[in-house]
Tab-separated table of C-alpha atoms and ligand atoms in Angstrom:
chain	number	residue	atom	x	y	z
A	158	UNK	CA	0.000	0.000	0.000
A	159	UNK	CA	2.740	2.331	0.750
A	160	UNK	CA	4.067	2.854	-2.920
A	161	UNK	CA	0.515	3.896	-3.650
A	162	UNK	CA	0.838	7.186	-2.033
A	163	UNK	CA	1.812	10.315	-3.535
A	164	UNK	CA	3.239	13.167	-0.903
A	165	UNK	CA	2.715	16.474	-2.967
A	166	UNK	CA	4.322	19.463	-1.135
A	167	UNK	CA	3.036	22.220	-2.646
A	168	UNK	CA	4.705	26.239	-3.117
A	169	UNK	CA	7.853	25.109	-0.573
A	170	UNK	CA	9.647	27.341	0.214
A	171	UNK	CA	12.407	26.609	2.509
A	172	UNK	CA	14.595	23.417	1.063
A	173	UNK	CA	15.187	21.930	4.504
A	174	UNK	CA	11.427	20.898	4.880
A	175	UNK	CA	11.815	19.124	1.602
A	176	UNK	CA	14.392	17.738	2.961
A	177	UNK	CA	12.865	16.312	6.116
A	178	UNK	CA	9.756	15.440	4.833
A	179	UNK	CA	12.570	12.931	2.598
A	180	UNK	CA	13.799	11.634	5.384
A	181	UNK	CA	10.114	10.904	6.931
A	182	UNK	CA	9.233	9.661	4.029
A	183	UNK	CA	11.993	6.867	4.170
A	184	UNK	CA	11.781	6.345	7.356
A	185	UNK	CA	7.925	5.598	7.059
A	186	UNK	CA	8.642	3.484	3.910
A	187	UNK	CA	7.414	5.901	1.217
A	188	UNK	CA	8.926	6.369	-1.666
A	189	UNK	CA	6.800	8.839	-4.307
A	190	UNK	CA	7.397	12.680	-3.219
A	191	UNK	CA	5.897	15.256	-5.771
A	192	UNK	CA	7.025	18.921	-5.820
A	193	UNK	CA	4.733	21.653	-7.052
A	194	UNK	CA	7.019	24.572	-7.682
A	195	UNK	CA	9.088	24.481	-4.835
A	196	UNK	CA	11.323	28.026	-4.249
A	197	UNK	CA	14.363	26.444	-3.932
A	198	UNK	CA	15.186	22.884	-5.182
A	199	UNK	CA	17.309	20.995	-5.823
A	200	UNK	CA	19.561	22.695	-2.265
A	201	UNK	CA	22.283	21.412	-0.038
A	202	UNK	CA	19.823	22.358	2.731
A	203	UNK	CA	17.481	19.939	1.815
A	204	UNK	CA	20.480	17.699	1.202
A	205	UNK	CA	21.597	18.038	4.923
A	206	UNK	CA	18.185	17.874	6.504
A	207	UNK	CA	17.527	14.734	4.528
A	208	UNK	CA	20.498	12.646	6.159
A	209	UNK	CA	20.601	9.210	3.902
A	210	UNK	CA	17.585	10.103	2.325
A	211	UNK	CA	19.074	11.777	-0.723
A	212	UNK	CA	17.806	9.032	-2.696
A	213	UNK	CA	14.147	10.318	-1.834
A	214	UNK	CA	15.676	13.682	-3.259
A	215	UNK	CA	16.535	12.391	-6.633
A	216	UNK	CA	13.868	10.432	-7.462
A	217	UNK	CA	11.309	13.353	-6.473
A	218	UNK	CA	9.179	14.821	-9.217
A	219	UNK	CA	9.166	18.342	-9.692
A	220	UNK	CA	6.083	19.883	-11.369
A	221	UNK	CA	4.646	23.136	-12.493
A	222	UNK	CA	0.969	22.868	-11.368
A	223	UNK	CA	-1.044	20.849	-9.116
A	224	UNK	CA	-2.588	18.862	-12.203
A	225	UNK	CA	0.604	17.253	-13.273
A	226	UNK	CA	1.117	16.192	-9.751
A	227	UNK	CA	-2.026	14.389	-9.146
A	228	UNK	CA	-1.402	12.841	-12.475
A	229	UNK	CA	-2.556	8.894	-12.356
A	230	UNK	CA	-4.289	9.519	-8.859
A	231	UNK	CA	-7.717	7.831	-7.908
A	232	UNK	CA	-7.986	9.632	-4.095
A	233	UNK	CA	-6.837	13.099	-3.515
A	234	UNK	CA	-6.634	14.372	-0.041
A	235	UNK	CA	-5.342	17.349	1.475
A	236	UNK	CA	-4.001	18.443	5.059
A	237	UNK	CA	-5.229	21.410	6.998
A	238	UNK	CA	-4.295	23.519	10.210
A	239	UNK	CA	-7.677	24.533	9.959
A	240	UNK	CA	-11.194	24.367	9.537
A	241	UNK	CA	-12.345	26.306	6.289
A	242	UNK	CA	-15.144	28.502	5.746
A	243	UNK	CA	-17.059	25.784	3.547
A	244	UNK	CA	-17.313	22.559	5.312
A	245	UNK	CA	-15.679	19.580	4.206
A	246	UNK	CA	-15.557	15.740	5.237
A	247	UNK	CA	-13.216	16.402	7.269
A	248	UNK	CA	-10.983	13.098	8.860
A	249	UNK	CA	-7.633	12.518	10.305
A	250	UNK	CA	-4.553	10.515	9.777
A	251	UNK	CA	-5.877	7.144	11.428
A	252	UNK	CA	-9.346	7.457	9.416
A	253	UNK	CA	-7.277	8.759	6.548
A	254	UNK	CA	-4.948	5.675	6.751
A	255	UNK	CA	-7.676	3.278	6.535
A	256	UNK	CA	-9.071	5.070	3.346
A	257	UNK	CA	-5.663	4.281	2.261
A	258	UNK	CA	-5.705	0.447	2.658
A	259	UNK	CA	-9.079	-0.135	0.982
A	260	UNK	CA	-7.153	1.236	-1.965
A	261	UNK	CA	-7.328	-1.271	-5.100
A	262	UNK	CA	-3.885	-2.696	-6.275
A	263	UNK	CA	-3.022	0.037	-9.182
A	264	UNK	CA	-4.448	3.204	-7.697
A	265	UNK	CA	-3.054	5.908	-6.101
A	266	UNK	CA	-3.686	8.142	-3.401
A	267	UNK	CA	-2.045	11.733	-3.362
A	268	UNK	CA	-1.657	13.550	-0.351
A	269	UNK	CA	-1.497	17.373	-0.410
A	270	UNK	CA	0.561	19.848	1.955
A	271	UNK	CA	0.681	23.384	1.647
A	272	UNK	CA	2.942	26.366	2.124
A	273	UNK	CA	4.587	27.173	5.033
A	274	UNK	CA	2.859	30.124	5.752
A	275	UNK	CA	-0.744	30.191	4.049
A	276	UNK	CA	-0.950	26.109	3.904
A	277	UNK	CA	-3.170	25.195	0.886
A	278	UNK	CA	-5.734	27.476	-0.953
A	279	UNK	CA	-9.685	27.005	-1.422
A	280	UNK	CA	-8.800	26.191	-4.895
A	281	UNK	CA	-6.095	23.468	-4.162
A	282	UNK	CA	-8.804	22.005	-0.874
A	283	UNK	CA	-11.365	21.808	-3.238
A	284	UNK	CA	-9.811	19.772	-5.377
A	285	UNK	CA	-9.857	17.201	-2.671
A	286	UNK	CA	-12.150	13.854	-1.729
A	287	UNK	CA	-11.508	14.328	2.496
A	288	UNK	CA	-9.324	17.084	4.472
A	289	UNK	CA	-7.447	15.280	6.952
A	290	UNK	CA	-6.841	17.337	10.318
A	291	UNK	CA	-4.131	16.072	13.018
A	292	UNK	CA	-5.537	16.644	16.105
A	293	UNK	CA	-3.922	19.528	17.932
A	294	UNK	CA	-3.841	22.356	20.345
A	295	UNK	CA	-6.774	24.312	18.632
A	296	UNK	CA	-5.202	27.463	19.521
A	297	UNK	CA	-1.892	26.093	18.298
A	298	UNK	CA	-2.866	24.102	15.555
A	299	UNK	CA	-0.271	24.354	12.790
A	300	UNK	CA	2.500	22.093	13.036
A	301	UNK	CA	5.947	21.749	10.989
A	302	UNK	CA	5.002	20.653	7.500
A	303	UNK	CA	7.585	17.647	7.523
A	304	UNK	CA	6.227	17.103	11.263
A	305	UNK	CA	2.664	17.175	9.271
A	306	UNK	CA	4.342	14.504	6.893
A	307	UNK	CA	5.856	12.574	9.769
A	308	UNK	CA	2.421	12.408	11.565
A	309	UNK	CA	0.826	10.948	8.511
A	310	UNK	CA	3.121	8.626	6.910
A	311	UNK	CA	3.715	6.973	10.641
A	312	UNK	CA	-0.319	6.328	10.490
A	313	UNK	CA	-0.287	4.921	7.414
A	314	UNK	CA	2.553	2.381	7.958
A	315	UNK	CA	0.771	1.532	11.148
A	316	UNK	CA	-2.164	0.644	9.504
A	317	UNK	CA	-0.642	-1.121	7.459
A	318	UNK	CA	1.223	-2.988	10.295
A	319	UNK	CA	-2.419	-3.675	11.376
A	320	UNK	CA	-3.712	-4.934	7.643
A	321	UNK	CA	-0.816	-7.590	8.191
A	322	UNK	CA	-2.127	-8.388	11.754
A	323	UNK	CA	-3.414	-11.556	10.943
A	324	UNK	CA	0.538	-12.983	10.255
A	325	UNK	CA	1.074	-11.268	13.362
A	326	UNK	CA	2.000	-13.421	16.349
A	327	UNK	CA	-0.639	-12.898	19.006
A	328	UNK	CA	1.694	-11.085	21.687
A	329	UNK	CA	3.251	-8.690	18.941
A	330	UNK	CA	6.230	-10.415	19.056
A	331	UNK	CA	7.850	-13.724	18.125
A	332	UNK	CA	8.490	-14.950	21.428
A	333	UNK	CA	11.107	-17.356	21.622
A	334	UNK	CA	9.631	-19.818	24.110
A	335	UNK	CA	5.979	-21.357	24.505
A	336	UNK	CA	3.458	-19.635	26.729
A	337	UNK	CA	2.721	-21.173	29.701
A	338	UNK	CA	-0.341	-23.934	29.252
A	339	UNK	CA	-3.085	-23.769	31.471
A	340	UNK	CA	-2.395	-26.207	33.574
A	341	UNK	CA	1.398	-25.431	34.120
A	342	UNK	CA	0.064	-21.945	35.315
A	343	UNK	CA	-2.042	-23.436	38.240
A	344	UNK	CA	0.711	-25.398	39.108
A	345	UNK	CA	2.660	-22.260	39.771
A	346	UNK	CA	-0.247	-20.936	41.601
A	347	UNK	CA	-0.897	-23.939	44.084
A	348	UNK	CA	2.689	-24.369	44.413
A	349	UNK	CA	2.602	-20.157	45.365
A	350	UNK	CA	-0.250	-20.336	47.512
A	351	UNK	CA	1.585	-22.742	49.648
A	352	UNK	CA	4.392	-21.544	50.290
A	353	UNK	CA	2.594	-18.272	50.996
A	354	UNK	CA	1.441	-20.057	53.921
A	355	UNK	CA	4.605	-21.819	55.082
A	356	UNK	CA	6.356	-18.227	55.499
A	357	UNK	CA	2.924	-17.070	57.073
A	358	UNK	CA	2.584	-14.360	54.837
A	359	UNK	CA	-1.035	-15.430	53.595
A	360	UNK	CA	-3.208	-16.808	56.644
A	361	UNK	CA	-5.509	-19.643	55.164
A	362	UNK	CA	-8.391	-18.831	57.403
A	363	UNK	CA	-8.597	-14.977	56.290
A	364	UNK	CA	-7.028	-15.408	53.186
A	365	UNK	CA	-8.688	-12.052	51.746
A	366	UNK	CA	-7.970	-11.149	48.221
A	367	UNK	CA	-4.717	-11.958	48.066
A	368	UNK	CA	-4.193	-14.840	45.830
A	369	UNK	CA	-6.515	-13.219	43.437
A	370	UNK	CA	-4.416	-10.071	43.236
A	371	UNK	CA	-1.188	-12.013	42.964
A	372	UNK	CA	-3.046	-14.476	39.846
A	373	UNK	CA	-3.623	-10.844	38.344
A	374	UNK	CA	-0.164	-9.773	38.866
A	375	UNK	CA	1.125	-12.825	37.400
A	376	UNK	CA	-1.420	-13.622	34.639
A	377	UNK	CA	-1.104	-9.574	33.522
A	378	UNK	CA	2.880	-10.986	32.517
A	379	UNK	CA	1.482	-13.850	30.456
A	380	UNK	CA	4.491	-15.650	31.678
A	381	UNK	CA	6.037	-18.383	28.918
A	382	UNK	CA	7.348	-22.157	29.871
A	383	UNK	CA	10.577	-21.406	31.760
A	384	UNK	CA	9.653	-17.908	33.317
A	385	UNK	CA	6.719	-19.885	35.078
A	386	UNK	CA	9.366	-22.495	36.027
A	387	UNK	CA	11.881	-20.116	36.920
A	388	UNK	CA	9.327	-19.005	39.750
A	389	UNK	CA	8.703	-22.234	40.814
A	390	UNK	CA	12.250	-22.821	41.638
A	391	UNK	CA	12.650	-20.003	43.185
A	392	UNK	CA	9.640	-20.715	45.529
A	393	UNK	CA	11.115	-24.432	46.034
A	394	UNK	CA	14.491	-22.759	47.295
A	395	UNK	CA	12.328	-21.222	49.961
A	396	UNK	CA	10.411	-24.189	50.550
A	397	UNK	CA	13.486	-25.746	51.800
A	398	UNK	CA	15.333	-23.176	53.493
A	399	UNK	CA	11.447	-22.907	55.537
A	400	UNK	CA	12.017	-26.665	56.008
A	401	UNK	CA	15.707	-26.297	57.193
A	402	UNK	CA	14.489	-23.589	59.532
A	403	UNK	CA	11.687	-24.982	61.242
A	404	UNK	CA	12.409	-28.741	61.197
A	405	UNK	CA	9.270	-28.994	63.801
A	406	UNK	CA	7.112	-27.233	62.176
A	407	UNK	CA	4.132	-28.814	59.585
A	408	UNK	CA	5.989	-27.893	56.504
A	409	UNK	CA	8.566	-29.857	57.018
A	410	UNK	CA	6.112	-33.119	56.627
A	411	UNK	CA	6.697	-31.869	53.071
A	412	UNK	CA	9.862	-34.349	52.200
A	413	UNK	CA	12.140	-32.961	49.810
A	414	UNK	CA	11.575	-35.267	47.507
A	415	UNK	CA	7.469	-34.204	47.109
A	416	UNK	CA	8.741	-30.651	46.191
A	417	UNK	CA	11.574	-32.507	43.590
A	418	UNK	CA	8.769	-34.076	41.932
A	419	UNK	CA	7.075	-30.775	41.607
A	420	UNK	CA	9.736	-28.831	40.391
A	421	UNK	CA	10.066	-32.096	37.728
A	422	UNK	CA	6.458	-31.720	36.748
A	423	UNK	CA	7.435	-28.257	35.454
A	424	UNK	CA	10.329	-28.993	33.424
A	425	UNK	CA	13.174	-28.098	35.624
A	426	UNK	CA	14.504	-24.608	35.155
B	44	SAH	N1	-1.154	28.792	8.346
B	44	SAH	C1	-1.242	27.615	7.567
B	44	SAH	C2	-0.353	26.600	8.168
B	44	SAH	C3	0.496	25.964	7.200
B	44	SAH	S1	1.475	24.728	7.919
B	44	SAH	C4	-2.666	27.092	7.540
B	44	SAH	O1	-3.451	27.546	8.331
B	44	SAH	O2	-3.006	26.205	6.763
B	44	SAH	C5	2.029	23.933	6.464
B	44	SAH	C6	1.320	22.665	6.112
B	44	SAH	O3	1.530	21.687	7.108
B	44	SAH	C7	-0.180	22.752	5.965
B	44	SAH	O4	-0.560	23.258	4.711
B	44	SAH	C8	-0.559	21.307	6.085
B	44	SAH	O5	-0.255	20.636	4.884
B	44	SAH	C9	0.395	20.834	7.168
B	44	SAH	N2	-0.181	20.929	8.523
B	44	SAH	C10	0.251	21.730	9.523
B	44	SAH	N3	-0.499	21.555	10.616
B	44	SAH	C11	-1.432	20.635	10.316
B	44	SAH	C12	-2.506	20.008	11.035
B	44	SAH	N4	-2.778	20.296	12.296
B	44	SAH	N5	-3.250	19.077	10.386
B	44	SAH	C13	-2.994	18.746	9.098
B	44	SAH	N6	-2.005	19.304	8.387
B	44	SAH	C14	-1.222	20.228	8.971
């Protein structure tokens, strides 16, 4: 979806926002960047501001009027500060970005952004579909023009990232070990629970809320296979240094050997 979108800057005029908005553009994973008239272009401004983005630079199309730059486009929309005196669907960069990847494979989608200091005219809006607004300060409302880019070429790749969701794994990253199953988890809880008790730290006849807390606490982690073991270890090293301590006491009916076998159960850490 990304190589269907056209950035058209229109009127530039300082060279280092072309530059940046190259380097957002890159960044972002966009590659077509139309120039209407810019004042100054090609410059070793832009150059500098686009840090390895020069490619960006070359390969940018530099036109005479807004017609040749929405040349081959299907969707045209254009960004706003403000709110115009004829209302317009107005939408912003999320809702924008979803427009974007209903797109059909062959069809473009230019995005228009206007001068520095008058943005885009009546005559350039109304040549749009939507006006997309960023959110902002509405008493402060007009942001950098390669910040404007930045904002709306980062929504677009995310919803992209989100189109591709389904190949996703389900806890946004490929994790290198299994979850924890279902059962291992309760394991981990009994074997908690317990030793809660043996260190007196959780009374079993006024348990309160405890346990359920400390299931949230835990469960909130989603802990895999050998963090859930890892625990459990750690909870059988107290188990016996309780049982070393109190040799009278009830826990140490627990033999050694009981907690061994649980730790096996587990997979040992
Ligand atoms: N005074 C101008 C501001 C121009 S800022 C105006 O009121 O339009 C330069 C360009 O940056 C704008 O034309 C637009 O393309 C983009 N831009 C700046 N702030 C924006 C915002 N809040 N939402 C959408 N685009 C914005």
């Amino acid at each position: 979806m990304l190589d269907q979108i056209r950035i058209v800057m229109i009127h530039t005029t300082h060279p280092g926002n072309i530059g940046a908005v190259a380097r957002a553009m890159k960044n972002m994973g966009l590659v077509d960047l139309c120039l209407v008239s810019p004042k100054r272009f090609p410059d070793e401004e832009a150059d500098a501001r686009a840090s390895g983005a020069t490619d960006l630079l070359s390969s940018a199309r530099v036109v005479s009027s807004l017609d040749e730059a929405l040349e081959g486009c299907h969707l045209v929309v254009g960004t706003s500060a403000r709110g115009r005196h004829i209302p317009w669907p107005v939408i912003n960069p999320r809702q924008m970005a979803a427009v974007a990847c209903e797109l059909r494979p062959g069809k473009r989608m230019a995005i228009l952004f206007g001068r520095e200091d008058r943005g885009l005219t009546n005559e350039e809006l109304h040549r749009c579909h939507h006006h997309v607004h960023i959110p902002t300060n509405p008493d402060f409302s007009s942001l950098n023009v390669a910040a404007a880019v930045q904002v709306v070429a980062y929504e677009l790749r995310m919803a992209l990232m989100e189109q591709q969701a389904g190949d996703q794994p389900q806890w946004g990253t490929d994790w290198d070990i299994d979850l924890a199953d279902a059962r291992e988890t309760e394991l981990l809880f009994g074997h908690l629970e317990k030793t809660l008790v043996d260190v007196e730290f959780l009374d079993p006849n006024n348990p309160r809320q405890l346990m359920t807390r400390l299931r949230r606490l835990f469960l909130r982690a989603v802990p895999d296979r050998v963090e859930v073991n890892v625990l459990r270890g750690f909870l059988s090293a107290i188990d016996r240094v309780v049982v070393r301590a109190a040799p009278d006491r009830e826990v140490a009916e627990k033999s050694s050997e009981a907690l061994d076998a649980a730790q096996k159960e587990s997979g040992n850490v």
